[in-house]
Amino acid sequence: MIDIQNYLNGTLQAARSGSYLDNVNPSIGEVYSRIPRSGKEDVDMAVEAAEEGFKVWSNMSKEARSNIMLKIADLIEANHAKLAEAESIDNGKPLKLAEHVDIPRAASNFRFFATAVLHFSSESHDMDGQFINYTLRNPIGIVGCISPWNLPLYLFTWKIAPALATGNVVIAKPSEVTPMTAYLLSELCIEAGLPKGVLNILHGLGGEVGAAITEHPKIKAVSFTGGTSTGAHIAKVAAPMFKKLSLELGGKNPNIIFDDCDFDKALSTTMRSSFANQGQICLCGSRVFVQRGIYEKFKTAFVEKTKHAKVSYPMDPEAKLGAVVSEDHMNKVLSYVDLAKEEGGTVLCGGKRKILEGEYANGYYIEPTIIEGLDHMCRTNQEEIFGPVVTITPFDTEEDALEMANSVEYGLASTIWTQDITKAHRVAAKIESGIVWINCWLVRDLRTPFGGVKNSGVGREGGLEALRFFTEPKNVCVSL
Ligand code: NAD
């Protein structure tokens, strides 16, 4: 049994409460480690440490900060196998996915922002030679970073790296459901020589330590990724304190497949966009809309492929889907399959818990599921399920597809499949989402703005957007 520790003021330590929470391995349904149950006292201590850390970190040159961050990136890469295995055990995702996506991306996040900040510049505005304005971009100070369980180290570092690169100090909270790789990152930060107090990682429950971070008056900005209702709660607390907020929230993404698409490419990518990471990626396309001319052909092929997608324990190299993250989450996802049936849907494949053999018999596995025959306005098609469950719906015209796609309260990502370039751009312009993929999915350039519209969030991460979020602009006007 491993006891995870907080990373506070440069050292690994238990929470002040001395109590721990259980951490479950979802692939076997058993507790395998314990998480410090941190609270307000730990946040107070972290803030004190961060205040001291800020004096050191914000006075270092960009290059010196960048070098330490690059060292962290190197260490993530050097520990690739260990981190990938830890992520896979903690989250239930196939090891291959953690090896190819989660851990390389965590290293890239550090590397990208460590170097991006060296090229970051600010504006100047000349007033006809009479005056000149220039904008300084200073670090905010102490910032809070709160992340979810679906892509644990990937999303954790996506926030921490730009915050650190711009000279801030950070109090970060990973999800209590998947704390392990954040803990291992603490060890790597110590090894890389990150000055104490610059990054503090506190573990525990959202309503306790997460709330204490959000409420602390000295934490001036909060970058949050998670569910829409949690985001709304955080906004309610942080807004009257005038904290800067970045909220990356839920999604219910449409995948629009026109008759004239590259059929094979659309099919194989739809398999991934539906079921990668057990459908637990905020960018997964959970509503598949297929134009009538190819609907039956696509549906048949999609169901056939899905029936053959192997659900297995995470270390199985053949696994296409591993375990979902927790028992609660499994039950929530399965309850949506029941709801879909009540709402008149037909389960074309999957729809049940999958029981594996031997030591994995109590793991939280769900068969990949496709549901047909639902109205686009029903709850199954409106609410985020966040599991390996998609609906498939035919459409006739471009207008019909857009109306159904835009009918939800979310607006994170969307995918469009067509060979007609004009139509692709037209639909992309009209679709209500922060991210649009045309004839591809989950292609990520870290320089691009990342985030959603409507109830999928406020603000953007990525590239310059993140560097701007984590800095405070100050305009200086000089008389010439
Ligand atoms: P969640 O909202 O339950 O938790 C996210 C984080 O917030 C966790 O660390 C949690 O402990 C913390 N938290 C919970 N209550 C809190 C509170 N009152 N104050 C402060 N912190 C609190 O979300 P989750 O279940 O971990 O993640 C799944 C959700 O995340 C899905 O809705 C998914 O769409 C969303 N998500 C969005 C993106 C994006 O980029 N838009 C990316 C990944 C996941």
Coordinates of C-alpha atoms and ligand atoms in Angstrom, one line a residue:
M1 CA 0.0 0.0 0.0
I2 CA 1.5 3.3 -1.1
D3 CA 0.9 6.5 0.9
I4 CA 0.8 9.4 -1.5
Q5 CA 2.1 12.7 0.0
N6 CA 1.5 16.3 -0.5
Y7 CA 4.3 18.4 -2.1
L8 CA 4.5 21.4 0.1
N9 CA 7.3 24.0 0.4
G10 CA 9.6 21.7 -1.5
T11 CA 9.1 18.6 0.6
L12 CA 6.8 15.6 0.6
Q13 CA 4.6 15.5 3.6
A14 CA 1.3 14.2 5.0
A15 CA -1.8 16.4 5.3
R16 CA -2.2 18.4 8.5
S17 CA -5.3 16.3 9.4
G18 CA -3.2 13.1 9.3
S19 CA -6.0 11.4 7.6
Y20 CA -6.1 9.6 4.3
L21 CA -8.6 8.6 1.7
D22 CA -8.6 5.3 -0.2
N23 CA -7.4 5.2 -3.8
V24 CA -8.9 2.4 -5.9
N25 CA -7.4 0.6 -8.8
P26 CA -10.4 0.5 -11.2
S27 CA -9.1 -2.4 -13.2
I28 CA -9.5 -4.7 -10.2
G29 CA -11.9 -2.7 -8.0
E30 CA -9.5 -2.7 -5.0
V31 CA -7.9 -0.1 -2.9
Y32 CA -4.2 0.1 -3.6
S33 CA -3.0 3.4 -2.2
R34 CA -4.0 6.2 0.2
I35 CA -4.3 9.9 -0.5
P36 CA -3.7 12.6 2.1
R37 CA -6.9 14.3 3.0
S38 CA -5.9 17.9 2.9
G39 CA -7.9 20.9 3.8
K40 CA -7.8 24.6 4.6
E41 CA -4.8 24.4 6.9
D42 CA -2.7 22.8 4.2
V43 CA -3.8 25.5 1.8
D44 CA -2.8 28.2 4.3
M45 CA 0.6 26.6 4.7
A46 CA 1.0 26.2 0.9
V47 CA 0.1 29.9 0.4
E48 CA 2.8 30.9 3.0
A49 CA 5.3 28.7 1.2
A50 CA 4.2 30.1 -2.2
E51 CA 4.6 33.7 -1.1
E52 CA 8.3 32.9 -0.3
G53 CA 8.6 30.9 -3.5
F54 CA 7.3 33.8 -5.5
K55 CA 10.1 36.0 -4.3
V56 CA 12.6 33.6 -5.8
W57 CA 10.8 32.4 -8.9
S58 CA 9.5 35.8 -10.2
N59 CA 13.0 37.2 -9.8
M60 CA 14.7 34.5 -11.8
S61 CA 15.4 35.1 -15.5
K62 CA 13.0 33.6 -18.0
E63 CA 15.9 31.4 -19.2
A64 CA 16.6 30.1 -15.7
R65 CA 13.0 29.2 -15.1
S66 CA 12.8 27.7 -18.6
N67 CA 15.9 25.5 -17.9
I68 CA 14.3 24.0 -14.8
M69 CA 11.1 23.3 -16.6
L70 CA 13.0 21.6 -19.4
K71 CA 14.7 19.5 -16.9
I72 CA 11.3 18.4 -15.6
A73 CA 10.3 17.6 -19.1
D74 CA 13.4 15.5 -19.5
L75 CA 12.7 13.7 -16.3
I76 CA 9.1 12.9 -17.3
E77 CA 10.6 11.4 -20.5
A78 CA 13.3 9.5 -18.5
N79 CA 10.5 8.1 -16.3
H80 CA 8.1 7.4 -19.2
A81 CA 7.6 3.7 -18.4
K82 CA 7.0 4.2 -14.7
L83 CA 4.6 7.1 -15.2
A84 CA 2.6 5.3 -18.0
E85 CA 2.2 2.3 -15.8
A86 CA 1.1 4.4 -12.8
E87 CA -1.4 6.3 -14.9
S88 CA -2.9 3.2 -16.4
I89 CA -3.2 1.5 -12.9
D90 CA -4.7 4.7 -11.3
N91 CA -7.1 5.5 -14.1
G92 CA -7.9 2.1 -15.7
K93 CA -6.9 3.3 -19.2
P94 CA -5.0 0.9 -21.5
L95 CA -1.3 1.1 -20.9
K96 CA -0.7 1.7 -24.6
L97 CA -2.8 4.9 -24.4
A98 CA -0.9 6.2 -21.4
E99 CA 2.4 5.4 -23.2
H100 CA 1.4 7.0 -26.4
V101 CA -0.7 9.9 -25.3
D102 CA -0.8 10.9 -21.6
I103 CA 2.8 10.8 -20.6
P104 CA 4.4 12.1 -23.9
R105 CA 1.9 15.0 -23.7
A106 CA 2.8 15.8 -20.1
A107 CA 6.5 16.2 -21.2
S108 CA 5.4 18.2 -24.2
N109 CA 3.4 20.6 -22.0
F110 CA 6.4 21.4 -20.0
R111 CA 8.7 21.7 -23.0
F112 CA 6.2 23.7 -25.0
F113 CA 5.6 26.4 -22.3
A114 CA 9.2 26.4 -21.2
T115 CA 10.2 27.5 -24.6
A116 CA 7.0 29.5 -25.6
V117 CA 7.6 31.9 -22.9
L118 CA 11.0 32.8 -24.3
H119 CA 9.2 34.1 -27.4
F120 CA 6.4 35.8 -25.6
S121 CA 6.2 39.5 -26.3
S122 CA 3.8 42.3 -25.4
E123 CA 2.3 45.1 -27.4
S124 CA 3.2 48.8 -27.8
H125 CA 0.8 51.4 -29.2
D126 CA 2.3 54.5 -30.7
M127 CA 0.1 57.7 -30.7
D128 CA 1.4 59.6 -33.7
G129 CA 4.8 60.1 -32.2
Q130 CA 3.4 62.2 -29.3
F131 CA 3.0 59.4 -26.8
I132 CA 3.8 55.7 -26.7
N133 CA 2.0 53.0 -24.7
Y134 CA 3.7 49.8 -23.9
T135 CA 2.2 46.8 -22.1
L136 CA 4.0 45.0 -19.3
R137 CA 2.9 41.4 -18.7
N138 CA 3.7 40.5 -15.1
P139 CA 3.0 37.2 -13.3
I140 CA -0.2 37.3 -11.3
G141 CA 1.3 35.8 -8.1
I142 CA -0.2 32.7 -6.5
V143 CA -2.5 30.8 -8.8
G144 CA -4.7 27.7 -8.2
C145 CA -4.8 24.8 -10.8
I146 CA -7.5 22.2 -10.3
S147 CA -7.8 19.3 -12.7
P148 CA -10.0 16.2 -13.4
W149 CA -9.4 12.4 -13.6
N150 CA -9.8 11.6 -17.2
L151 CA -6.3 12.6 -18.5
P152 CA -4.6 13.1 -15.1
L153 CA -1.0 14.1 -15.7
Y154 CA -1.8 15.4 -19.2
L155 CA -4.3 18.0 -18.0
F156 CA -2.5 18.7 -14.7
T157 CA 0.7 19.8 -16.5
W158 CA -1.3 21.6 -19.2
K159 CA -2.2 24.1 -16.5
I160 CA 0.9 24.1 -14.3
A161 CA 3.4 24.6 -17.1
P162 CA 2.1 27.9 -18.5
A163 CA 1.5 29.2 -14.9
L164 CA 5.1 28.5 -13.9
A165 CA 6.6 29.6 -17.2
T166 CA 5.1 33.1 -16.8
G167 CA 6.7 33.4 -13.3
N168 CA 3.7 32.5 -11.1
V169 CA 3.8 30.1 -8.2
V170 CA 1.1 27.4 -8.1
I171 CA -1.1 25.6 -5.6
A172 CA -2.4 22.6 -7.6
K173 CA -4.9 19.9 -6.8
P174 CA -5.2 16.8 -9.0
S175 CA -8.4 14.8 -8.9
E176 CA -8.7 12.6 -5.8
V177 CA -9.8 9.8 -8.2
T178 CA -6.4 9.8 -10.0
P179 CA -3.7 11.3 -7.8
M180 CA -0.8 9.0 -8.5
T181 CA 1.1 10.7 -11.4
A182 CA 0.8 14.1 -9.8
Y183 CA 2.5 12.6 -6.8
L184 CA 5.3 11.1 -8.9
L185 CA 5.6 14.5 -10.6
S186 CA 6.4 16.1 -7.2
E187 CA 9.3 13.8 -6.9
L188 CA 10.6 14.8 -10.3
C189 CA 10.2 18.5 -9.5
I190 CA 12.4 18.0 -6.4
E191 CA 14.9 16.1 -8.6
A192 CA 14.9 18.9 -11.2
G193 CA 15.8 21.5 -8.5
L194 CA 12.5 23.5 -8.6
P195 CA 12.9 26.0 -5.8
K196 CA 10.7 25.3 -2.8
G197 CA 7.3 26.8 -2.6
V198 CA 7.1 27.4 -6.3
L199 CA 4.8 24.4 -7.0
N200 CA 2.7 23.0 -4.2
I201 CA 0.6 19.9 -4.9
L202 CA -2.2 19.2 -2.4
H203 CA -4.3 16.1 -2.5
G204 CA -7.8 15.5 -1.2
L205 CA -11.5 16.1 -1.9
G206 CA -12.8 18.8 -4.1
G207 CA -15.3 20.1 -1.5
E208 CA -12.5 20.4 1.0
V209 CA -9.0 21.2 -0.3
G210 CA -10.4 22.3 -3.7
A211 CA -12.9 24.6 -2.1
A212 CA -10.1 26.0 0.2
I213 CA -8.0 26.9 -2.9
T214 CA -10.9 28.6 -4.6
E215 CA -11.8 30.6 -1.5
H216 CA -8.3 31.7 -0.4
P217 CA -8.0 35.5 -0.8
K218 CA -4.3 35.3 -1.7
I219 CA -4.9 32.9 -4.6
K220 CA -5.6 35.4 -7.4
A221 CA -6.5 33.2 -10.3
V222 CA -8.0 29.8 -10.7
S223 CA -7.6 27.6 -13.7
F224 CA -10.1 24.7 -13.5
T225 CA -10.9 21.8 -15.7
G226 CA -13.8 19.5 -14.7
G227 CA -17.6 19.2 -14.7
T228 CA -19.9 22.1 -15.6
S229 CA -21.7 22.1 -12.2
T230 CA -18.4 22.2 -10.3
G231 CA -17.3 25.1 -12.6
A232 CA -20.5 27.0 -11.9
H233 CA -19.8 26.5 -8.2
I234 CA -16.3 27.7 -8.4
A235 CA -17.4 30.8 -10.5
K236 CA -19.9 31.6 -7.8
V237 CA -17.3 31.6 -5.1
A238 CA -14.4 33.2 -7.1
A239 CA -16.3 35.9 -9.0
P240 CA -17.1 38.2 -6.0
M241 CA -13.5 38.0 -5.0
F242 CA -12.6 39.2 -8.6
K243 CA -10.3 36.3 -9.3
K244 CA -9.2 35.6 -12.8
L245 CA -11.0 32.4 -13.9
S246 CA -10.4 29.9 -16.7
L247 CA -13.0 27.2 -16.8
E248 CA -12.8 24.2 -19.1
L249 CA -16.0 22.2 -18.6
G250 CA -18.1 19.4 -20.0
G251 CA -19.1 18.6 -23.5
K252 CA -21.6 16.7 -25.6
N253 CA -19.8 16.9 -28.9
P254 CA -21.4 16.3 -32.3
N255 CA -19.7 14.2 -35.0
I256 CA -21.4 15.1 -38.3
I257 CA -20.7 12.6 -41.1
F258 CA -21.9 13.6 -44.6
D259 CA -22.7 11.2 -47.5
D260 CA -19.6 12.4 -49.4
C261 CA -17.1 11.7 -46.6
D262 CA -14.0 9.4 -46.9
F263 CA -16.0 6.5 -45.5
D264 CA -13.1 4.4 -44.2
K265 CA -11.4 7.3 -42.6
A266 CA -14.6 8.6 -41.0
L267 CA -15.4 5.1 -39.7
S268 CA -12.0 4.4 -38.1
T269 CA -11.7 7.8 -36.6
T270 CA -15.3 7.6 -35.3
M271 CA -14.3 4.5 -33.5
R272 CA -11.6 6.4 -31.7
S273 CA -13.6 9.6 -31.1
S274 CA -16.3 7.5 -29.6
F275 CA -14.4 5.1 -27.4
A276 CA -10.8 6.3 -26.8
N277 CA -10.1 6.4 -23.1
Q278 CA -13.4 4.6 -22.6
G279 CA -15.2 7.7 -24.0
Q280 CA -13.8 9.7 -21.1
I281 CA -12.3 12.5 -23.0
C282 CA -14.1 15.8 -23.0
L283 CA -13.5 15.9 -26.8
C284 CA -15.0 12.6 -27.6
G285 CA -17.9 12.8 -30.1
S286 CA -20.8 11.3 -28.2
R287 CA -23.5 12.2 -30.7
V288 CA -22.9 10.7 -34.1
F289 CA -25.0 12.2 -36.9
V290 CA -24.9 10.4 -40.2
Q291 CA -26.4 11.6 -43.5
R292 CA -29.3 9.4 -44.7
G293 CA -27.6 8.2 -47.9
I294 CA -24.9 6.3 -46.0
Y295 CA -26.7 5.9 -42.7
E296 CA -27.4 2.1 -42.9
K297 CA -24.0 1.3 -44.4
F298 CA -22.2 3.4 -41.8
K299 CA -24.3 2.1 -38.9
T300 CA -23.7 -1.6 -39.8
A301 CA -19.9 -1.1 -40.2
F302 CA -19.7 1.0 -37.0
V303 CA -21.6 -1.6 -34.9
E304 CA -19.6 -4.5 -36.4
K305 CA -16.3 -2.8 -35.5
T306 CA -17.5 -1.8 -32.1
K307 CA -18.5 -5.4 -31.3
H308 CA -14.9 -6.4 -32.0
A309 CA -13.3 -3.7 -29.9
K310 CA -11.6 -5.6 -27.1
V311 CA -12.5 -4.5 -23.6
S312 CA -9.7 -5.8 -21.4
Y313 CA -7.4 -5.2 -18.4
P314 CA -5.2 -2.1 -19.0
M315 CA -1.9 -4.0 -19.4
D316 CA -3.3 -6.2 -22.2
P317 CA -1.6 -4.9 -25.3
E318 CA -4.7 -5.8 -27.3
A319 CA -7.0 -3.8 -25.2
K320 CA -8.9 -1.1 -27.1
L321 CA -10.9 -0.1 -24.0
G322 CA -9.8 -0.5 -20.3
A323 CA -11.8 0.1 -17.2
V324 CA -13.8 3.2 -16.5
V325 CA -12.5 5.3 -13.7
S326 CA -14.6 4.2 -10.7
E327 CA -17.6 2.2 -9.6
D328 CA -19.7 5.3 -9.2
H329 CA -18.8 6.4 -12.7
M330 CA -19.6 3.0 -14.1
N331 CA -23.0 3.0 -12.5
K332 CA -23.7 6.5 -13.7
V333 CA -22.8 5.6 -17.3
L334 CA -24.9 2.4 -17.2
S335 CA -27.8 4.4 -15.8
Y336 CA -27.8 6.4 -19.0
V337 CA -28.1 3.2 -21.0
D338 CA -31.3 2.5 -18.9
L339 CA -32.5 6.0 -19.5
A340 CA -31.9 5.7 -23.2
K341 CA -34.1 2.6 -23.3
E342 CA -36.8 4.4 -21.4
E343 CA -36.6 7.2 -23.8
G344 CA -37.2 4.8 -26.7
G345 CA -33.7 4.0 -27.8
T346 CA -32.5 0.7 -29.2
V347 CA -29.1 -0.6 -28.0
L348 CA -27.4 -1.7 -31.2
C349 CA -24.4 -3.2 -29.3
G350 CA -22.9 -3.2 -25.8
G351 CA -25.0 -1.6 -23.1
K352 CA -23.8 -3.8 -20.2
R353 CA -21.1 -4.1 -17.6
K354 CA -18.4 -6.4 -18.8
I355 CA -17.1 -8.9 -16.3
L356 CA -13.5 -10.0 -17.0
E357 CA -12.0 -13.2 -15.7
G358 CA -9.8 -13.9 -12.7
E359 CA -8.3 -11.0 -10.7
Y360 CA -10.1 -8.5 -13.0
A361 CA -13.6 -9.8 -12.2
N362 CA -14.4 -6.9 -9.9
G363 CA -13.0 -4.2 -12.3
Y364 CA -15.2 -1.5 -13.7
Y365 CA -15.6 -2.4 -17.4
I366 CA -18.3 -1.4 -19.8
E367 CA -19.0 -2.7 -23.2
P368 CA -18.7 0.0 -25.9
T369 CA -22.3 1.0 -26.7
I370 CA -24.2 2.4 -29.6
I371 CA -27.8 3.6 -29.3
E372 CA -30.2 4.4 -32.1
G373 CA -33.7 5.8 -32.4
L374 CA -33.5 8.7 -29.9
D375 CA -34.9 12.2 -30.4
H376 CA -32.0 14.7 -30.4
M377 CA -33.7 16.7 -27.6
C378 CA -34.0 13.7 -25.1
R379 CA -31.9 13.6 -22.0
T380 CA -29.6 10.9 -23.4
N381 CA -28.7 13.3 -26.2
Q382 CA -28.5 16.4 -24.1
E383 CA -26.6 15.4 -21.0
E384 CA -22.9 14.5 -20.8
I385 CA -22.5 10.7 -20.2
F386 CA -18.6 10.7 -20.3
G387 CA -18.3 7.0 -21.0
P388 CA -18.2 4.5 -23.9
V389 CA -21.7 5.2 -24.9
V390 CA -22.7 7.1 -28.1
T391 CA -25.9 7.7 -30.0
I392 CA -26.3 7.5 -33.7
T393 CA -28.9 9.6 -35.6
P394 CA -29.7 10.1 -39.3
F395 CA -30.0 13.5 -40.9
D396 CA -31.2 14.7 -44.3
T397 CA -29.8 18.2 -44.8
E398 CA -26.9 20.3 -43.6
E399 CA -29.4 22.5 -41.8
D400 CA -30.9 19.5 -40.0
A401 CA -27.4 18.4 -38.9
L402 CA -26.6 21.9 -37.6
E403 CA -29.8 22.2 -35.8
M404 CA -29.3 19.0 -33.9
A405 CA -25.6 19.6 -33.3
N406 CA -26.3 23.0 -31.8
S407 CA -29.3 21.9 -29.8
V408 CA -27.3 21.2 -26.6
E409 CA -26.2 23.5 -23.8
Y410 CA -22.6 22.5 -24.4
G411 CA -20.1 23.7 -27.1
L412 CA -16.7 22.3 -26.7
A413 CA -15.7 20.4 -29.8
S414 CA -17.2 19.0 -33.0
T415 CA -16.1 16.9 -36.0
I416 CA -17.2 17.3 -39.6
W417 CA -16.7 14.6 -42.3
T418 CA -17.1 15.6 -45.9
Q419 CA -15.0 15.9 -49.1
D420 CA -16.7 19.1 -50.1
I421 CA -14.4 21.8 -48.8
T422 CA -16.9 24.6 -49.1
K423 CA -19.5 22.7 -47.1
A424 CA -16.9 21.8 -44.5
H425 CA -16.0 25.5 -43.9
R426 CA -19.6 26.6 -44.0
V427 CA -20.6 24.1 -41.3
A428 CA -17.5 24.9 -39.3
A429 CA -18.5 28.5 -39.3
K430 CA -22.0 27.8 -38.1
I431 CA -21.3 25.1 -35.5
E432 CA -21.4 26.3 -31.9
S433 CA -18.2 24.9 -30.5
G434 CA -14.8 26.2 -29.5
I435 CA -12.9 23.5 -31.5
V436 CA -13.8 22.1 -34.9
W437 CA -12.0 19.2 -36.6
I438 CA -12.6 18.6 -40.3
N439 CA -11.8 15.1 -41.5
C440 CA -9.7 14.4 -38.4
W441 CA -10.1 14.3 -34.6
L442 CA -8.0 15.1 -31.6
V443 CA -5.2 16.6 -33.6
R444 CA -3.6 19.0 -31.2
D445 CA -1.2 21.9 -31.9
L446 CA -0.3 23.3 -28.5
R447 CA -0.2 26.8 -30.0
T448 CA -4.0 26.8 -30.8
P449 CA -6.7 28.2 -28.5
F450 CA -8.3 25.4 -26.6
G451 CA -11.7 25.6 -24.9
G452 CA -15.5 25.8 -25.3
V453 CA -18.4 28.1 -25.7
K454 CA -21.8 27.9 -23.9
N455 CA -21.7 25.7 -20.8
S456 CA -18.4 24.2 -21.9
G457 CA -16.5 27.0 -20.3
V458 CA -15.1 30.4 -20.1
G459 CA -11.7 31.4 -21.5
R460 CA -9.2 29.5 -23.6
E461 CA -6.0 27.5 -22.8
G462 CA -3.1 26.8 -25.1
G463 CA -0.4 28.9 -26.6
L464 CA -0.6 32.7 -26.2
E465 CA -4.0 32.3 -24.6
A466 CA -2.5 30.5 -21.6
L467 CA 0.4 32.9 -21.4
R468 CA -2.0 35.8 -21.4
F469 CA -4.3 34.3 -18.8
F470 CA -1.4 33.7 -16.4
T471 CA -0.1 37.3 -16.7
E472 CA -1.5 40.6 -15.7
P473 CA -1.3 43.3 -18.4
K474 CA -0.2 46.8 -17.3
N475 CA -0.3 49.6 -19.7
V476 CA 2.4 52.3 -19.4
C477 CA 1.9 55.6 -21.3
V478 CA 4.9 57.8 -21.9
S479 CA 4.8 61.4 -23.2
L480 CA 7.4 61.8 -25.9
Ligands
NAD1 P1 -15.2 17.3 -11.3 O1 -15.8 18.7 -11.6 O2 -16.0 16.4 -10.4 O3 -13.8 17.5 -10.6 C1 -12.7 18.2 -11.2 C2 -11.8 18.7 -10.1 O4 -12.5 19.6 -9.3 C3 -11.3 17.6 -9.2 O5 -10.0 17.8 -8.8 C4 -12.2 17.8 -8.0 O6 -11.7 17.3 -6.8 C5 -12.3 19.3 -8.0 N1 -13.5 19.8 -7.2 C6 -14.7 19.2 -7.0 N2 -15.5 20.0 -6.3 C7 -14.8 21.1 -6.1 C8 -15.1 22.4 -5.4 N3 -16.3 22.6 -4.8 N4 -14.2 23.3 -5.3 C9 -13.0 23.2 -5.9 N5 -12.6 22.0 -6.6 C10 -13.6 21.0 -6.7 O7 -14.9 16.7 -12.7 P2 -14.3 15.2 -12.9 O8 -15.5 14.2 -12.7 O9 -13.1 15.0 -12.2 O10 -14.0 15.3 -14.5 C11 -14.9 15.0 -15.5 C12 -15.5 16.3 -16.1 O11 -14.4 17.1 -16.6 C13 -16.3 16.0 -17.3 O12 -17.5 16.9 -17.2 C14 -15.5 16.4 -18.5 O13 -16.2 16.9 -19.6 C15 -14.7 17.6 -17.9 N6 -13.5 17.8 -18.6 C16 -13.4 18.9 -19.4 C17 -12.2 19.2 -20.1 C18 -12.1 20.4 -20.9 O14 -11.0 20.7 -21.4 N7 -13.1 21.2 -21.2 C19 -11.2 18.2 -20.1 C20 -11.3 17.1 -19.3 C21 -12.5 16.9 -18.6

